[in-house]
């Protein structure tokens, strides 16, 4: 890392004193110590030099015509906020009260007249050390800032790739219409969902929420997205030709369970059988979706189930509920219910239901309305957890 | 972060997570501190959730991780779950995995009866 840092520029010191002899004397000592010096006969000239040279060390007299030492220090502090200018002030023997004022104005240290080589040498060395340290820190923070930008650029690219894996926000599958909203809490999401026609009359879908969030959770959610495809579902979510989503879930549980692991996910996996108007589902720790009529009357689907990959002994059941032609199924990750307002109050199931119900006449608006309600609830603060809203509307009449 | 609030003659320890929110931010620290207790031979544990208002999926993962580690050689039960925590236990069926009691006293009583 040290080698990436550029060498500090030669140190320039501005010496301000209205007394030409004093000025030349101070400058001569500084040059002997290896500094480049520029001289100013008054405060205003000194300020201009500091500005023009981007000088970081200023040695100035207290009493100067026009802009005196106090005012010069105040202006320097006000103007140069990007980097620090060290101000050493030269004062007379009897100017203790003046020193207090000078400290308030922003002067760093004092030297008494008559100035001697030893004092100046000691003070300037200290200042020099501080300055070099500041330059080093500034350089390091610049390197870190650049690294952060590169990482964020990578994350944005990864987030784009993740978004491209998802179905579009509105997609017709056979005679069903799916509407969705997907909001990662920070670039990448641990949520995943998909839906597809498995065979004529059978529509399969799932929503997954990997525990935790961020890069770690997103790696698993993307892996799951690639794994659970229509083909995989066709092969694994039926038993003797009948829909059996729990079979697929149990398989994922076997595949992802690790004795020493802490990674797991919750899932809702459903297969709609159009002819019988039945939804076969397996709820694996995912929040209970809402089965809603167009009038907004709702019931919860499922009363829970083990998450996936948390316990090797977990058993999963396929259950059945009616999914009528006019019904809407509203699925949402716990990012919706657990979102807290400024007072720490969670948004909760009942508010999700109320918002969904108010939009039930136009199911396509439900995801957007829930996102809006949550944005308002959070009052501008970002979501703490990833959010997914997935709405399935049957028998869409376009 | 964790605080032991009681230790009985039978070696049953009541432990408070020492946080109002057991989440991704502190779940692994909680788990490590609990595991240190377990490694210290304290494996009959009542985790008292009276002060916990929020538990997220990572917090739940830590609890289960702890349970996996203790296995058959000890007991881990929970008590005083807030409504939303109880709801989460229900939806994830953790109510079938962790015995849950109304308060620390009844949890300790129940553990004393287990031998």
Coordinates of C-alpha atoms in Angstrom, one line a residue:
Chain A
X1 CA 0.0 0.0 0.0
X2 CA 2.9 2.3 0.9
X3 CA 4.2 2.1 -2.6
X4 CA 0.9 3.2 -4.2
X5 CA 1.1 6.5 -2.3
X6 CA 2.6 9.3 -4.2
X7 CA 5.5 11.3 -2.8
X8 CA 4.6 14.5 -0.9
X9 CA 5.4 17.7 -2.8
X10 CA 8.4 19.8 -1.6
X11 CA 7.3 21.7 1.5
X12 CA 6.7 25.4 1.0
X13 CA 6.5 27.8 3.9
X14 CA 5.0 31.3 3.7
X15 CA 6.7 33.8 6.0
X16 CA 4.7 36.9 6.7
X17 CA 6.2 39.9 8.6
X18 CA 6.1 43.6 7.9
X19 CA 9.6 43.9 9.2
X20 CA 11.9 43.1 6.2
X21 CA 14.8 42.1 8.4
X22 CA 12.9 39.8 10.6
X23 CA 11.3 38.2 7.6
X24 CA 14.6 37.6 5.8
X25 CA 16.1 36.2 9.0
X26 CA 13.3 33.7 9.6
X27 CA 13.3 32.7 5.9
X28 CA 17.0 32.1 6.0
X29 CA 16.8 29.8 9.0
X30 CA 13.9 27.9 7.3
X31 CA 15.9 27.5 4.1
X32 CA 18.8 26.1 6.0
X33 CA 16.4 23.5 7.4
X34 CA 15.6 22.6 3.9
X35 CA 12.3 24.3 3.2
X36 CA 11.3 26.5 0.3
X37 CA 10.2 29.9 1.5
X38 CA 8.1 32.7 0.1
X39 CA 7.9 36.0 1.9
X40 CA 5.0 38.4 2.4
X41 CA 5.1 41.9 3.7
X42 CA 1.6 41.9 5.1
X43 CA -1.4 39.7 5.9
X44 CA -3.2 40.1 2.6
X45 CA -0.1 39.2 0.6
X46 CA 0.4 36.2 2.8
X47 CA -3.1 35.0 2.3
X48 CA -2.7 35.3 -1.5
X49 CA 0.6 33.3 -1.3
X50 CA -0.9 30.6 0.8
X51 CA -3.7 30.3 -1.7
X52 CA -1.5 30.4 -4.8
X53 CA 1.1 27.9 -3.5
X54 CA -1.4 25.7 -1.6
X55 CA 1.1 26.2 1.3
X56 CA 0.5 24.1 4.4
X57 CA 2.8 26.0 6.7
X58 CA 2.5 29.7 7.5
X59 CA 4.8 31.5 9.9
X60 CA 3.4 35.0 10.6
X61 CA 3.9 38.0 12.8
X62 CA 1.1 39.1 15.0
X63 CA 1.3 42.9 14.3
X64 CA 1.1 43.7 10.6
X65 CA -0.5 46.6 8.9
X66 CA -3.9 45.9 7.2
X67 CA -4.6 42.3 7.8
X68 CA -3.0 41.5 11.2
X69 CA -2.1 38.0 12.4
X70 CA -5.5 37.3 14.0
X71 CA -7.5 38.3 11.0
X72 CA -5.1 36.4 8.7
X73 CA -5.5 33.2 10.8
X74 CA -9.3 33.6 10.8
X75 CA -9.4 34.0 7.0
X76 CA -7.1 31.0 6.4
X77 CA -9.3 28.8 8.6
X78 CA -12.4 30.0 6.8
X79 CA -11.0 29.5 3.3
X80 CA -8.9 26.3 3.4
X81 CA -11.2 23.6 4.6
X82 CA -10.0 20.8 2.3
X83 CA -6.6 20.6 3.9
X84 CA -5.0 22.0 7.1
X85 CA -2.7 25.0 7.1
X86 CA -0.5 25.1 10.1
X87 CA -0.1 28.6 11.5
X88 CA 2.9 29.5 13.7
X89 CA 2.7 33.0 15.1
X90 CA 5.6 35.1 16.3
X91 CA 4.6 37.4 19.2
X92 CA 6.3 39.9 21.5
X93 CA 7.1 39.1 25.2
X94 CA 4.1 40.9 26.7
X95 CA 1.4 39.6 24.4
X96 CA -0.2 36.8 26.5
X97 CA -3.7 38.1 26.1
X98 CA -3.2 38.4 22.4
X99 CA -2.2 34.8 22.4
X100 CA -5.6 33.8 23.7
X101 CA -7.3 35.7 21.0
X102 CA -4.9 34.2 18.4
X103 CA -5.8 30.7 19.5
X104 CA -9.4 31.4 19.1
X105 CA -8.7 32.8 15.6
X106 CA -7.1 29.5 14.7
X107 CA -3.3 29.8 15.3
X108 CA -1.6 26.5 16.2
X109 CA 1.5 27.6 18.1
X110 CA 3.5 30.6 19.1
X111 CA 7.1 31.7 19.2
X112 CA 8.5 34.6 21.1
X113 CA 10.5 37.4 19.7
X114 CA 13.4 37.5 19.3
X115 CA 13.2 34.4 17.3
X116 CA 16.1 31.9 17.8
X117 CA 17.1 29.0 15.6
X118 CA 16.5 26.3 18.1
X119 CA 13.0 27.3 18.9
X120 CA 12.0 27.7 15.2
X121 CA 13.7 24.4 14.4
X122 CA 11.8 22.6 17.1
X123 CA 8.4 24.1 16.2
X124 CA 8.8 23.6 12.5
X125 CA 9.9 20.0 12.8
X126 CA 6.7 19.2 14.9
X127 CA 4.6 21.0 12.4
X128 CA 6.3 19.2 9.5
X129 CA 5.7 15.8 11.2
X130 CA 2.0 16.6 11.7
X131 CA 1.7 17.8 8.1
X132 CA 3.3 14.7 6.6
X133 CA 1.1 12.6 8.7
X134 CA -2.0 14.4 7.5
X135 CA -0.9 14.1 3.9
X136 CA -0.4 10.4 4.4
X137 CA -3.9 10.0 5.9
X138 CA -5.5 12.0 3.2
X139 CA -3.7 9.8 0.6
X140 CA -4.9 6.6 2.4
X141 CA -8.4 7.9 2.5
X142 CA -8.3 8.6 -1.2
X143 CA -7.1 5.1 -1.9
X144 CA -9.9 3.7 0.3
X145 CA -12.5 5.9 -1.4
X146 CA -11.3 4.6 -4.8
X147 CA -11.5 1.0 -3.6
X148 CA -15.0 1.6 -2.2
X149 CA -16.1 3.0 -5.6
X150 CA -14.7 0.0 -7.4
X151 CA -16.5 -2.4 -5.0
X152 CA -19.8 -0.4 -5.4
X153 CA -19.4 -0.6 -9.2
X154 CA -19.0 -4.4 -8.9
X155 CA -22.0 -4.6 -6.6
X156 CA -24.1 -2.6 -9.1
X157 CA -23.1 -4.9 -11.9
X158 CA -23.9 -7.9 -9.7
X159 CA -27.3 -6.4 -8.8
X160 CA -28.1 -5.8 -12.5
X161 CA -27.2 -9.5 -13.2
X162 CA -29.5 -10.6 -10.3
X163 CA -32.3 -8.4 -11.6
X164 CA -32.0 -9.9 -15.1
X165 CA -32.6 -13.4 -13.6
X166 CA -36.0 -12.3 -12.4
X167 CA -39.1 -12.4 -14.5
X168 CA -40.4 -8.9 -15.7
X169 CA -42.6 -7.0 -13.2
X170 CA -45.7 -8.1 -15.1
X171 CA -45.9 -11.4 -17.0
X172 CA -48.7 -13.5 -18.4
X173 CA -48.3 -17.3 -17.9
X174 CA -51.1 -19.3 -19.5
X175 CA -54.2 -17.6 -18.1
X176 CA -52.5 -16.2 -15.0
X177 CA -50.9 -12.8 -14.7
X178 CA -48.0 -12.3 -12.3
X179 CA -47.1 -8.9 -10.9
X180 CA -44.0 -8.3 -8.8
X181 CA -41.9 -5.8 -6.9
X182 CA -38.3 -6.6 -5.9
X183 CA -36.3 -4.2 -3.6
X184 CA -32.9 -5.2 -2.3
X185 CA -32.0 -3.5 1.0
X186 CA -28.5 -2.8 -0.3
X187 CA -27.5 -3.6 -3.9
X188 CA -28.0 -7.3 -3.7
X189 CA -30.9 -9.3 -2.4
X190 CA -31.3 -12.6 -0.6
X191 CA -34.8 -12.9 -2.2
X192 CA -35.6 -14.9 -5.3
X193 CA -38.8 -15.8 -7.1
X194 CA -40.0 -17.4 -10.4
X195 CA -43.1 -18.8 -12.0
X196 CA -43.7 -20.8 -15.2
X197 CA -46.1 -23.1 -16.9
X198 CA -45.1 -26.6 -15.9
X199 CA -47.5 -28.4 -18.3
X200 CA -50.9 -27.4 -19.7
X201 CA -53.1 -26.5 -16.8
X202 CA -50.3 -26.4 -14.2
X203 CA -48.5 -23.3 -13.2
X204 CA -45.7 -23.5 -10.8
X205 CA -44.1 -20.7 -8.8
X206 CA -42.0 -20.0 -5.7
X207 CA -40.7 -17.2 -3.5
X208 CA -37.5 -17.6 -1.5
X209 CA -36.0 -15.5 1.2
X210 CA -32.4 -16.4 2.3
X211 CA -31.7 -15.7 6.0
X212 CA -29.7 -12.5 6.3
X213 CA -29.1 -10.1 3.5
X214 CA -26.3 -8.6 1.4
X215 CA -23.7 -10.3 -0.7
X216 CA -23.7 -13.5 1.3
X217 CA -27.4 -14.1 1.1
X218 CA -27.5 -13.1 -2.5
X219 CA -25.0 -15.8 -3.5
X220 CA -27.3 -18.4 -2.2
X221 CA -30.5 -16.8 -3.7
X222 CA -28.9 -16.6 -7.1
X223 CA -27.7 -20.3 -6.8
X224 CA -31.3 -21.3 -5.9
X225 CA -32.6 -19.2 -8.8
X226 CA -30.5 -21.2 -11.2
X227 CA -31.3 -24.5 -9.6
X228 CA -35.1 -24.3 -9.3
X229 CA -36.1 -24.1 -12.9
X230 CA -39.3 -25.2 -14.7
X231 CA -37.6 -28.5 -15.6
X232 CA -36.4 -29.1 -12.1
X233 CA -39.9 -28.4 -10.8
X234 CA -41.6 -30.7 -13.3
X235 CA -39.3 -33.5 -12.3
X236 CA -39.3 -33.0 -8.5
X237 CA -42.6 -31.3 -7.5
X238 CA -44.9 -34.2 -8.5
X239 CA -45.5 -37.6 -7.0
X240 CA -47.2 -40.1 -9.2
X241 CA -48.3 -37.3 -11.5
X242 CA -50.0 -35.3 -8.7
X243 CA -48.6 -31.9 -7.6
X244 CA -46.4 -32.4 -4.5
X245 CA -44.4 -29.2 -3.9
X246 CA -43.2 -30.6 -0.5
X247 CA -41.2 -33.2 -2.3
X248 CA -39.2 -30.5 -4.1
X249 CA -38.7 -28.6 -0.8
X250 CA -37.6 -31.7 1.0
X251 CA -35.0 -32.3 -1.7
X252 CA -33.7 -28.7 -1.3
X253 CA -33.5 -29.3 2.4
X254 CA -31.3 -32.4 1.9
X255 CA -29.2 -30.7 -0.6
X256 CA -28.5 -27.5 1.3
X257 CA -28.4 -28.7 4.9
X258 CA -25.0 -28.6 6.5
X259 CA -24.3 -29.8 10.0
X260 CA -22.1 -26.9 10.8
X261 CA -23.9 -24.4 8.6
X262 CA -26.0 -21.4 9.5
X263 CA -27.3 -20.7 6.0
X264 CA -30.9 -21.4 5.4
X265 CA -33.9 -20.0 3.6
X266 CA -37.6 -19.8 3.8
X267 CA -39.7 -20.6 0.8
X268 CA -43.3 -20.7 -0.5
X269 CA -43.7 -23.1 -3.3
X270 CA -47.0 -23.5 -5.2
X271 CA -48.5 -25.4 -8.1
X272 CA -51.8 -24.2 -9.4
X273 CA -54.0 -26.8 -11.0
X274 CA -56.3 -24.8 -13.2
X275 CA -59.0 -27.4 -13.8
X276 CA -59.7 -28.1 -10.2
X277 CA -59.0 -24.5 -9.1
X278 CA -56.7 -25.9 -6.4
X279 CA -53.4 -24.5 -5.2
X280 CA -51.0 -27.2 -4.0
X281 CA -48.5 -25.5 -1.8
X282 CA -45.7 -26.1 0.6
X283 CA -45.0 -23.3 3.1
X284 CA -41.4 -23.6 4.4
X285 CA -41.2 -20.8 7.0
X286 CA -42.1 -18.1 4.4
X287 CA -44.8 -15.7 5.6
X288 CA -48.4 -16.9 4.9
X289 CA -49.6 -15.4 1.6
X290 CA -53.0 -13.8 1.4
X291 CA -55.8 -15.3 -0.8
X292 CA -57.9 -12.4 -1.7
X293 CA -61.1 -11.8 -3.6
X294 CA -61.5 -8.8 -5.9
X295 CA -63.5 -7.1 -3.1
X296 CA -60.5 -7.3 -0.9
X297 CA -61.8 -10.1 1.5
X298 CA -58.7 -12.1 2.5
X299 CA -57.7 -15.2 4.2
X300 CA -54.2 -16.4 5.2
X301 CA -52.8 -19.4 3.3
X302 CA -50.9 -21.9 5.5
X303 CA -50.1 -22.0 9.2
X304 CA -46.3 -22.3 8.9
X305 CA -43.7 -24.9 8.2
X306 CA -40.0 -25.5 8.8
X307 CA -37.5 -23.4 6.9
X308 CA -35.2 -25.1 4.4
X309 CA -31.7 -26.2 5.3
X310 CA -32.1 -25.3 9.0
X311 CA -32.8 -28.8 10.3
X312 CA -32.0 -32.1 8.6
X313 CA -34.9 -33.8 10.4
X314 CA -37.5 -31.2 9.1
X315 CA -40.5 -32.7 7.4
X316 CA -42.4 -30.8 4.8
X317 CA -46.1 -31.1 3.8
X318 CA -47.9 -30.3 0.6
X319 CA -51.3 -28.7 1.4
X320 CA -54.2 -27.7 -0.8
X321 CA -56.4 -24.6 -0.8
X322 CA -58.9 -23.2 -3.3
X323 CA -57.6 -20.7 -5.8
X324 CA -60.8 -19.5 -7.5
X325 CA -60.9 -17.9 -10.9
X326 CA -61.5 -14.5 -9.4
X327 CA -59.0 -14.9 -6.7
X328 CA -55.6 -13.1 -6.2
X329 CA -52.7 -14.6 -4.3
X330 CA -50.5 -12.0 -2.6
X331 CA -47.1 -13.2 -1.5
X332 CA -44.6 -11.0 0.4
X333 CA -41.3 -11.5 2.1
X334 CA -40.9 -10.6 5.8
X335 CA -39.1 -7.5 4.7
X336 CA -42.7 -6.1 4.3
X337 CA -44.1 -7.1 7.7
X338 CA -40.9 -6.4 9.7
X339 CA -40.2 -3.0 8.3
X340 CA -40.2 -0.6 11.2
X341 CA -41.1 3.1 11.3
X342 CA -39.2 5.7 13.3
X343 CA -40.8 4.7 16.5
X344 CA -39.7 1.1 16.0
X345 CA -43.2 -0.2 15.2
X346 CA -43.3 -3.0 12.6
X347 CA -45.5 -2.6 9.5
X348 CA -47.2 -5.9 10.3
X349 CA -49.4 -8.3 8.5
X350 CA -52.6 -6.3 9.0
X351 CA -51.2 -3.2 7.3
X352 CA -50.0 -5.3 4.4
X353 CA -53.4 -6.9 4.1
X354 CA -55.2 -3.5 4.3
X355 CA -53.0 -2.0 1.5
X356 CA -53.4 -5.1 -0.7
X357 CA -57.2 -5.1 -0.1
X358 CA -57.5 -1.4 -1.1
X359 CA -55.8 -2.3 -4.4
X360 CA -57.6 -5.6 -5.0
X361 CA -59.8 -4.3 -7.8
X362 CA -56.6 -3.7 -9.8
X363 CA -54.2 -6.5 -8.8
X364 CA -51.5 -5.1 -11.0
X365 CA -51.1 -2.2 -8.6
X366 CA -50.8 -4.2 -5.4
X367 CA -46.9 -4.6 -5.5
X368 CA -46.4 -0.9 -6.2
X369 CA -48.9 0.1 -3.5
X370 CA -47.2 -2.0 -0.9
X371 CA -43.8 -0.6 -1.8
X372 CA -45.2 3.0 -1.6
X373 CA -46.8 2.3 1.8
X374 CA -43.6 0.9 3.1
X375 CA -41.6 3.8 1.8
X376 CA -43.9 6.1 3.6
X377 CA -43.7 4.0 6.7
X378 CA -39.9 4.1 6.7
X379 CA -40.1 7.9 6.2
X380 CA -37.2 8.0 3.7
X381 CA -34.9 5.6 5.5
X382 CA -33.8 2.6 3.4
X383 CA -35.3 -0.8 4.1
X384 CA -33.4 -2.9 6.6
X385 CA -34.2 -6.2 4.8
X386 CA -34.9 -7.3 1.2
X387 CA -38.4 -6.9 0.0
X388 CA -40.3 -9.0 -2.5
X389 CA -44.0 -8.8 -3.3
X390 CA -45.4 -11.3 -5.8
X391 CA -49.0 -11.2 -6.9
X392 CA -50.7 -14.0 -8.9
X393 CA -54.0 -13.1 -10.6
X394 CA -56.0 -15.8 -12.2
X395 CA -58.2 -15.7 -15.3
X396 CA -56.9 -12.4 -16.4
X397 CA -59.3 -10.7 -18.8
X398 CA -57.3 -8.2 -21.0
Chain B
X1 CA -23.7 -9.1 25.3
X2 CA -25.4 -12.1 27.1
X3 CA -26.2 -11.9 30.8
X4 CA -26.7 -14.8 33.1
X5 CA -29.5 -13.9 35.5
X6 CA -29.8 -17.1 37.5
X7 CA -28.0 -20.4 38.1
X8 CA -29.7 -23.1 40.1
X9 CA -28.2 -26.0 42.1
X10 CA -29.2 -28.3 39.3
X11 CA -27.0 -26.4 36.9
X12 CA -29.8 -24.7 35.0
X13 CA -28.8 -21.2 33.8
X14 CA -31.2 -18.5 32.8
X15 CA -29.6 -16.3 30.2
X16 CA -30.8 -13.0 28.7
X17 CA -29.5 -12.2 25.2
X18 CA -28.8 -8.7 26.5
X19 CA -30.2 -6.9 23.5
X20 CA -33.6 -5.7 22.4
X21 CA -33.0 -6.8 18.8
X22 CA -31.4 -10.1 18.0
X23 CA -30.5 -9.7 14.3
X24 CA -27.9 -10.2 11.6
X25 CA -26.0 -7.4 13.3
X26 CA -25.3 -9.3 16.5
X27 CA -26.5 -12.9 16.0
X28 CA -23.1 -14.4 15.5
X29 CA -21.8 -12.7 18.6
X30 CA -24.7 -14.0 20.6
X31 CA -24.1 -17.5 19.3
X32 CA -20.4 -17.4 20.2
X33 CA -21.0 -16.2 23.7
X34 CA -23.7 -18.8 24.2
X35 CA -21.4 -21.5 22.9
X36 CA -18.7 -20.4 25.3
X37 CA -21.2 -21.1 28.1
X38 CA -22.0 -24.5 26.7
X39 CA -18.3 -25.3 26.3
X40 CA -18.0 -24.3 29.9
X41 CA -20.3 -27.1 30.8
X42 CA -23.5 -25.0 31.2
X43 CA -25.7 -26.9 28.8
X44 CA -29.1 -26.6 30.5
X45 CA -30.1 -23.2 29.4
X46 CA -33.2 -21.1 29.6
X47 CA -33.0 -18.2 27.1
X48 CA -35.1 -15.4 28.6
X49 CA -36.5 -13.2 25.8
X50 CA -38.3 -10.7 28.1
X51 CA -36.1 -7.8 26.8
X52 CA -36.2 -8.9 23.2
X53 CA -38.7 -7.1 21.0
X54 CA -37.4 -8.2 17.6
X55 CA -35.8 -11.4 16.3
X56 CA -34.9 -11.8 12.6
X57 CA -34.0 -14.8 10.5
X58 CA -30.3 -14.5 11.4
X59 CA -31.2 -14.5 15.1
X60 CA -33.3 -17.6 14.6
X61 CA -30.4 -19.2 12.7
X62 CA -28.2 -18.5 15.7
X63 CA -30.6 -20.2 18.1
X64 CA -30.9 -23.3 16.0
X65 CA -27.1 -23.4 15.5
X66 CA -26.8 -23.4 19.3
X67 CA -29.3 -26.2 19.6
X68 CA -27.5 -28.2 17.0
X69 CA -24.3 -27.8 18.9
X70 CA -25.8 -28.8 22.3
X71 CA -27.5 -31.7 20.7
X72 CA -28.6 -34.5 23.1
X73 CA -26.2 -33.6 25.9
X74 CA -28.2 -30.6 27.1
X75 CA -31.4 -28.6 27.0
X76 CA -32.3 -25.3 25.5
X77 CA -35.7 -23.8 26.2
X78 CA -37.0 -20.3 25.7
X79 CA -39.3 -18.1 27.7
X80 CA -41.2 -14.8 27.6
X81 CA -41.5 -14.5 23.9
X82 CA -43.0 -11.2 22.6
X83 CA -46.0 -11.6 20.3
X84 CA -44.1 -11.1 17.1
X85 CA -41.4 -13.5 18.1
X86 CA -44.0 -16.0 19.0
X87 CA -45.6 -15.5 15.6
X88 CA -42.2 -16.1 14.0
X89 CA -41.7 -19.3 16.0
X90 CA -45.1 -20.4 14.8
X91 CA -44.6 -19.7 11.1
X92 CA -41.2 -21.4 11.1
X93 CA -42.4 -24.2 13.4
X94 CA -39.7 -23.4 15.9
X95 CA -42.4 -23.9 18.5
X96 CA -42.0 -27.6 17.8
X97 CA -38.2 -27.4 18.2
X98 CA -37.9 -25.2 21.3
X99 CA -40.1 -25.7 24.3
X100 CA -41.4 -22.3 25.2
X101 CA -42.6 -21.0 28.6
X102 CA -44.5 -18.0 29.9
X103 CA -41.7 -16.9 32.2
X104 CA -38.2 -17.9 33.6
X105 CA -39.6 -19.5 36.7
X106 CA -41.9 -21.9 34.9
X107 CA -39.1 -22.7 32.4
X108 CA -36.7 -23.6 35.3
X109 CA -39.4 -25.7 37.0
X110 CA -40.0 -27.6 33.8
X111 CA -36.2 -28.2 33.3
X112 CA -35.9 -29.5 36.9
X113 CA -38.5 -32.1 36.1
X114 CA -36.5 -33.3 33.1
X115 CA -33.7 -35.6 34.1

